Amino acid sequence: MRDDPTRLTSDRGLLTMVGMCTVILVAAALYLARSVFAPLAFALFIIAIMWPLQRVLQARMPKLLALAVSILATIVIVTAAASMIVWGFGRVGHFIANDAPRFQLLYDQSTSWLEGHGIVVAGLWAEHFNMGWLIRLLQQVTARINSTLSFSFIVLIYVLLGLLEVDTVALKLREMKNGAAGQVLLAGSAETAAKLQKYMLVRTLMSLMTGILVWGFASLAGLQLAAEWGVIAFVLNYIPFIGPLVATVFPTLFAIAQFQSWQMAVIVFSGLNLIQFLVGSYLEPRISGRVLSISPFMVLFAVLFFSFLWGIAGAFIGVPIVIAMLTMCRQHESSRWLADLLGDRQRR
């Protein structure tokens, strides 16, 4: 007996609706429970990156001592990255404070130009920027620092316990009664870890190249604080799209104040965008190759979507999460089409 085409269409529509509802519910759960899932995702990412070091060390020394070395290395790397971004923006802020009259003059000129075109800036400034606004800003900054410290502590605990459990979890997957599921999870996890390690290696090399090129271009253009802009570009390049955008806009605004010339600002903006394009859109895809290639649309979507869910942490971890999801989809025939659809063809 043949299947009723109307019934088959109805079943497909029902499955589609169920799938859409599931995606919405999962996204809502990730957002509402972000204090749980965001540090867990970060911890799994760090475990995947640090596991090769942990494995090498524990083959040569006691496991707990190897764990201590791995955790210390993680803390040093994260602290160094945070220190560089704080140093870079701190130097820029200190320079602006010391050269306040020039920036005040630029502000006055801009205000006069805007008011000449019917935009009253002084009224807007007085309405929105007052002592109450400043107090609220300080409270928000303090709360953000506290939440960042709490987030980092939770991630550290997850990493500490997770590195101890890697071998145990791998053994459990091998001994699962459903051997096929265990092998899929084991192979998918191993391939995901390898891809994330390569992702961070490529991202680090590209960030370093971007930082050097930005420093060189800023020096040639005569832009002050060239080294600081290079360091800022290096660190922010780890966040796709959003990081390079910030690392381009801030030097451009600074160039407007320094040179007081829109032509020079356009040159700085164009030069920085050219660097970001050459490194991010030309060199990086060719170096990473097919192993990491995912659709540029998915990269942007991952950054924006996980930024919405988890803030700055989501902007950093979004692309690795998508890499992990697509890698796991490739492990089973029924979901391989999704990985092929959202992946990017190898560029020649």
Coordinates of C-alpha atoms in Angstrom, one line a residue:
M1 CA 0.0 0.0 0.0
R2 CA 1.4 3.3 -1.0
D3 CA 1.9 6.1 1.5
D4 CA -0.6 9.0 1.4
P5 CA 1.3 12.0 0.0
T6 CA -0.9 14.3 2.1
R7 CA 0.0 12.4 5.2
L8 CA 3.7 12.4 4.4
T9 CA 3.7 16.2 3.8
S10 CA 1.8 16.7 7.1
D11 CA 4.4 14.5 8.9
R12 CA 7.3 16.5 7.5
G13 CA 5.6 19.8 8.5
L14 CA 5.1 18.5 12.0
L15 CA 8.8 17.4 12.2
T16 CA 9.9 20.8 11.0
M17 CA 7.7 22.6 13.6
V18 CA 9.0 20.3 16.3
G19 CA 12.6 21.0 15.2
M20 CA 12.0 24.8 15.2
C21 CA 10.4 24.7 18.7
T22 CA 13.3 22.6 20.0
V23 CA 15.9 25.1 18.7
I24 CA 14.0 28.0 20.3
L25 CA 13.7 26.2 23.6
V26 CA 17.4 25.3 23.6
A27 CA 18.4 28.9 22.8
A28 CA 16.1 30.1 25.6
A29 CA 17.7 27.6 28.0
L30 CA 21.2 28.7 27.0
Y31 CA 20.2 32.3 27.6
L32 CA 18.4 31.9 30.9
A33 CA 21.1 29.5 32.3
R34 CA 24.1 31.4 30.8
S35 CA 25.8 31.5 34.2
V36 CA 26.0 27.7 34.0
F37 CA 26.5 27.0 30.3
A38 CA 28.9 29.9 29.4
P39 CA 31.6 28.9 31.8
L40 CA 31.1 25.2 30.9
A41 CA 31.6 25.9 27.2
F42 CA 34.7 28.0 28.0
A43 CA 36.1 25.2 30.2
L44 CA 35.5 22.5 27.5
F45 CA 37.2 24.7 25.0
I46 CA 40.2 25.3 27.3
I47 CA 40.4 21.5 28.1
A48 CA 40.5 20.7 24.4
I49 CA 43.3 23.2 23.9
M50 CA 45.4 22.3 27.0
W51 CA 44.9 18.5 26.9
P52 CA 48.0 17.8 24.6
L53 CA 50.2 19.6 27.2
Q54 CA 48.5 17.7 30.1
R55 CA 49.0 14.4 28.3
V56 CA 52.7 15.0 27.6
L57 CA 53.3 16.2 31.1
Q58 CA 51.5 13.4 33.0
A59 CA 53.6 10.9 31.0
R60 CA 56.7 12.3 32.6
M61 CA 55.6 13.3 36.1
P62 CA 52.8 12.7 38.6
K63 CA 49.3 13.5 37.3
L64 CA 48.5 16.1 39.9
L65 CA 51.8 17.9 39.3
A66 CA 51.2 17.8 35.5
L67 CA 47.7 19.3 36.2
A68 CA 49.2 22.1 38.3
V69 CA 51.6 23.0 35.5
S70 CA 48.8 22.9 32.9
I71 CA 46.6 25.2 35.1
L72 CA 49.4 27.5 35.7
A73 CA 50.2 27.8 32.0
T74 CA 46.5 28.5 31.3
I75 CA 46.4 31.3 33.9
V76 CA 49.6 32.8 32.6
I77 CA 48.3 32.9 29.0
V78 CA 44.9 34.4 30.0
T79 CA 46.5 36.9 32.3
A80 CA 49.0 38.0 29.6
A81 CA 46.2 38.5 27.1
A82 CA 44.2 40.6 29.6
S83 CA 47.2 42.6 30.6
M84 CA 48.0 43.5 27.0
I85 CA 44.6 44.8 26.3
V86 CA 44.5 46.7 29.5
W87 CA 47.9 48.1 28.8
G88 CA 47.0 49.1 25.3
F89 CA 43.8 50.9 26.1
G90 CA 45.3 52.3 29.3
R91 CA 48.1 53.9 27.4
V92 CA 45.6 55.4 24.9
G93 CA 43.4 56.7 27.8
H94 CA 46.5 58.2 29.5
F95 CA 47.6 59.9 26.3
I96 CA 44.1 61.4 25.8
A97 CA 44.0 62.7 29.4
N98 CA 47.4 64.3 29.0
D99 CA 46.4 66.0 25.7
A100 CA 42.9 67.0 26.8
P101 CA 43.0 70.6 25.3
R102 CA 43.5 69.3 21.8
F103 CA 40.6 66.8 22.2
Q104 CA 38.5 69.5 23.8
L105 CA 39.1 71.7 20.8
L106 CA 38.1 68.9 18.4
Y107 CA 35.0 68.4 20.5
D108 CA 34.1 72.1 20.3
Q109 CA 34.7 72.2 16.6
S110 CA 32.5 69.1 16.0
T111 CA 29.8 70.5 18.3
S112 CA 29.8 73.8 16.4
W113 CA 29.6 71.9 13.0
L114 CA 26.7 69.7 14.2
E115 CA 24.8 72.7 15.7
G116 CA 25.3 74.5 12.5
H117 CA 23.4 71.6 10.8
G118 CA 20.5 71.7 13.4
I119 CA 21.8 69.1 15.9
V120 CA 22.0 70.5 19.4
V121 CA 24.7 68.4 21.1
A122 CA 25.0 70.5 24.3
G123 CA 21.4 69.8 25.2
L124 CA 21.8 66.1 24.6
W125 CA 25.0 66.0 26.6
A126 CA 23.4 67.8 29.6
E127 CA 20.3 65.5 29.5
H128 CA 22.1 62.2 29.3
F129 CA 25.6 62.7 30.9
N130 CA 25.4 63.9 34.5
M131 CA 26.7 62.8 37.9
G132 CA 23.9 60.2 38.2
W133 CA 25.0 58.7 34.9
L134 CA 28.6 58.6 36.1
I135 CA 27.7 56.8 39.3
R136 CA 25.6 54.3 37.4
L137 CA 28.5 53.7 35.0
L138 CA 31.0 53.1 37.9
Q139 CA 28.5 50.7 39.5
Q140 CA 28.1 48.8 36.2
V141 CA 31.9 48.6 35.8
T142 CA 32.3 47.3 39.3
A143 CA 29.6 44.7 38.7
R144 CA 31.2 43.7 35.4
I145 CA 34.6 43.2 37.1
N146 CA 33.0 41.1 39.9
S147 CA 31.1 38.9 37.4
T148 CA 34.3 38.5 35.3
L149 CA 36.2 37.3 38.3
S150 CA 33.4 34.9 39.3
F151 CA 33.2 33.6 35.7
S152 CA 37.0 33.0 35.6
F153 CA 36.9 31.2 38.9
I154 CA 34.1 28.9 37.8
V155 CA 35.9 28.2 34.5
L156 CA 39.1 27.4 36.4
I157 CA 37.3 24.8 38.6
Y158 CA 35.7 23.2 35.6
V159 CA 39.1 23.0 33.8
L160 CA 40.7 21.6 36.9
L161 CA 38.2 18.8 37.3
G162 CA 37.8 18.2 33.5
L163 CA 41.5 17.6 32.8
L164 CA 41.5 14.9 35.5
E165 CA 38.5 13.2 33.9
V166 CA 39.5 13.1 30.3
D167 CA 41.1 9.6 30.4
T168 CA 38.2 8.3 32.5
V169 CA 35.5 9.6 30.1
A170 CA 37.4 8.2 27.1
L171 CA 37.5 4.8 28.8
K172 CA 33.8 4.9 29.5
L173 CA 33.0 5.8 25.9
R174 CA 35.0 2.8 24.7
E175 CA 33.2 0.5 27.1
M176 CA 29.7 1.7 26.4
K177 CA 27.1 -1.0 25.6
N178 CA 26.0 0.9 22.6
G179 CA 29.4 0.7 21.0
A180 CA 28.5 2.6 17.9
A181 CA 27.4 5.7 19.9
G182 CA 30.5 5.5 22.0
Q183 CA 32.8 5.4 19.0
V184 CA 30.9 8.3 17.4
L185 CA 31.3 10.4 20.5
L186 CA 34.9 9.4 21.0
A187 CA 35.9 10.0 17.4
G188 CA 33.9 13.3 17.3
S189 CA 35.5 14.5 20.5
A190 CA 39.0 13.7 19.3
E191 CA 38.4 15.4 15.9
T192 CA 36.8 18.4 17.6
A193 CA 39.8 18.8 20.0
A194 CA 42.2 18.6 17.1
K195 CA 40.3 21.2 15.1
L196 CA 40.0 23.6 18.0
Q197 CA 43.8 23.3 18.6
K198 CA 44.4 24.2 15.0
Y199 CA 41.9 27.0 15.2
M200 CA 43.7 28.6 18.1
L201 CA 47.1 28.1 16.4
V202 CA 45.9 29.7 13.2
R203 CA 44.1 32.5 15.1
T204 CA 47.2 33.2 17.1
L205 CA 49.4 33.4 14.0
M206 CA 46.9 35.6 12.2
S207 CA 46.5 37.8 15.2
L208 CA 50.3 38.2 15.5
M209 CA 50.6 39.1 11.8
T210 CA 47.7 41.6 12.1
G211 CA 49.3 43.2 15.2
I212 CA 52.7 43.6 13.4
L213 CA 51.1 45.0 10.2
V214 CA 48.9 47.4 12.2
W215 CA 52.0 48.6 14.1
G216 CA 54.0 49.0 10.9
F217 CA 51.2 50.8 9.1
A218 CA 50.5 53.1 12.0
S219 CA 54.2 54.0 12.3
L220 CA 54.4 54.7 8.5
A221 CA 51.3 56.9 8.7
G222 CA 52.7 58.8 11.6
L223 CA 49.9 57.7 14.0
Q224 CA 50.9 58.1 17.6
L225 CA 50.8 55.1 19.9
A226 CA 51.6 52.8 17.0
A227 CA 52.8 50.0 19.3
E228 CA 49.6 50.2 21.4
W229 CA 47.4 50.0 18.4
G230 CA 49.3 46.9 17.3
V231 CA 48.9 45.2 20.6
I232 CA 45.2 46.1 20.7
A233 CA 44.7 44.7 17.2
F234 CA 46.6 41.5 18.2
V235 CA 44.4 40.7 21.2
L236 CA 41.1 41.8 19.7
N237 CA 41.7 39.7 16.5
Y238 CA 40.8 36.6 18.6
I239 CA 37.1 37.8 18.4
P240 CA 36.0 37.5 14.8
F241 CA 34.3 40.5 13.2
I242 CA 33.7 42.4 16.4
G243 CA 37.3 42.5 17.5
P244 CA 38.8 43.8 14.2
L245 CA 35.9 46.3 13.9
V246 CA 36.9 47.8 17.3
A247 CA 40.6 47.7 16.4
T248 CA 39.8 49.7 13.3
V249 CA 37.4 52.3 14.5
F250 CA 39.3 53.4 17.6
P251 CA 42.6 54.2 15.7
T252 CA 40.5 56.0 13.1
L253 CA 38.8 58.2 15.7
F254 CA 42.2 58.9 17.2
A255 CA 43.6 59.8 13.8
I256 CA 40.8 62.4 13.4
A257 CA 41.9 64.0 16.6
Q258 CA 45.7 63.8 15.9
F259 CA 45.7 65.0 12.3
Q260 CA 42.5 67.0 12.4
S261 CA 42.0 65.9 8.8
W262 CA 39.3 63.8 7.4
Q263 CA 41.5 62.8 4.5
M264 CA 44.1 61.3 6.8
A265 CA 41.4 59.6 8.8
V266 CA 40.1 58.0 5.6
I267 CA 43.6 56.8 4.8
V268 CA 44.1 55.2 8.3
F269 CA 40.6 53.6 8.1
S270 CA 41.2 52.2 4.6
G271 CA 44.7 50.9 5.5
L272 CA 43.5 49.1 8.6
N273 CA 40.6 47.6 6.7
L274 CA 42.9 46.4 4.0
I275 CA 45.1 44.7 6.6
Q276 CA 42.1 43.0 8.2
F277 CA 40.8 41.9 4.8
L278 CA 44.1 40.5 3.6
V279 CA 44.8 38.6 6.8
G280 CA 41.3 37.5 7.7
S281 CA 39.7 36.9 4.3
Y282 CA 42.7 35.9 2.2
L283 CA 45.5 34.4 4.2
E284 CA 43.6 32.7 7.1
P285 CA 41.3 30.6 4.9
R286 CA 44.2 29.3 2.9
I287 CA 46.3 28.5 5.9
S288 CA 43.5 26.8 7.8
G289 CA 42.3 25.0 4.7
R290 CA 39.4 22.5 4.6
V291 CA 40.0 21.4 8.2
L292 CA 38.5 24.6 9.7
S293 CA 36.5 26.0 6.7
I294 CA 33.0 27.0 7.7
S295 CA 30.7 29.4 5.9
P296 CA 31.5 33.1 6.5
F297 CA 27.8 33.5 7.1
M298 CA 28.0 30.9 9.9
V299 CA 31.0 32.7 11.4
L300 CA 29.1 36.0 11.6
F301 CA 26.0 34.3 12.8
A302 CA 27.9 32.4 15.5
V303 CA 29.6 35.6 16.8
L304 CA 26.3 37.7 16.8
F305 CA 24.1 34.8 18.2
F306 CA 26.4 33.8 21.0
S307 CA 27.1 37.5 21.8
F308 CA 23.4 37.9 22.3
L309 CA 23.3 34.9 24.5
W310 CA 26.4 35.3 26.6
G311 CA 27.9 38.7 25.8
I312 CA 31.6 39.2 25.2
A313 CA 32.3 35.6 26.3
G314 CA 29.9 34.4 23.6
A315 CA 31.6 36.5 20.9
F316 CA 34.9 34.7 21.6
I317 CA 33.5 31.1 22.1
G318 CA 30.8 31.3 19.3
V319 CA 33.0 30.1 16.4
P320 CA 34.6 27.2 18.4
I321 CA 31.1 26.0 19.4
V322 CA 30.0 26.0 15.7
I323 CA 33.2 24.1 14.8
A324 CA 32.4 21.5 17.4
M325 CA 28.8 21.2 16.3
L326 CA 29.6 20.7 12.7
T327 CA 32.4 18.2 13.5
M328 CA 29.9 16.1 15.5
C329 CA 27.4 16.3 12.7
R330 CA 29.9 14.9 10.3
Q331 CA 30.2 11.7 12.5
H332 CA 26.8 10.4 11.5
E333 CA 25.3 9.9 8.1
S334 CA 21.9 11.3 9.0
S335 CA 23.4 14.7 10.1
R336 CA 26.3 14.9 7.7
W337 CA 24.2 17.0 5.2
L338 CA 24.0 19.8 7.8
A339 CA 27.8 20.0 8.1
D340 CA 28.1 20.0 4.3
L341 CA 25.5 22.7 4.0
L342 CA 27.0 25.1 6.6
G343 CA 30.6 24.3 5.8
D344 CA 32.7 26.2 3.3
R345 CA 34.2 24.7 0.2
Q346 CA 37.9 24.4 0.2
R347 CA 39.5 27.4 -1.5
R348 CA 42.2 27.0 -4.0

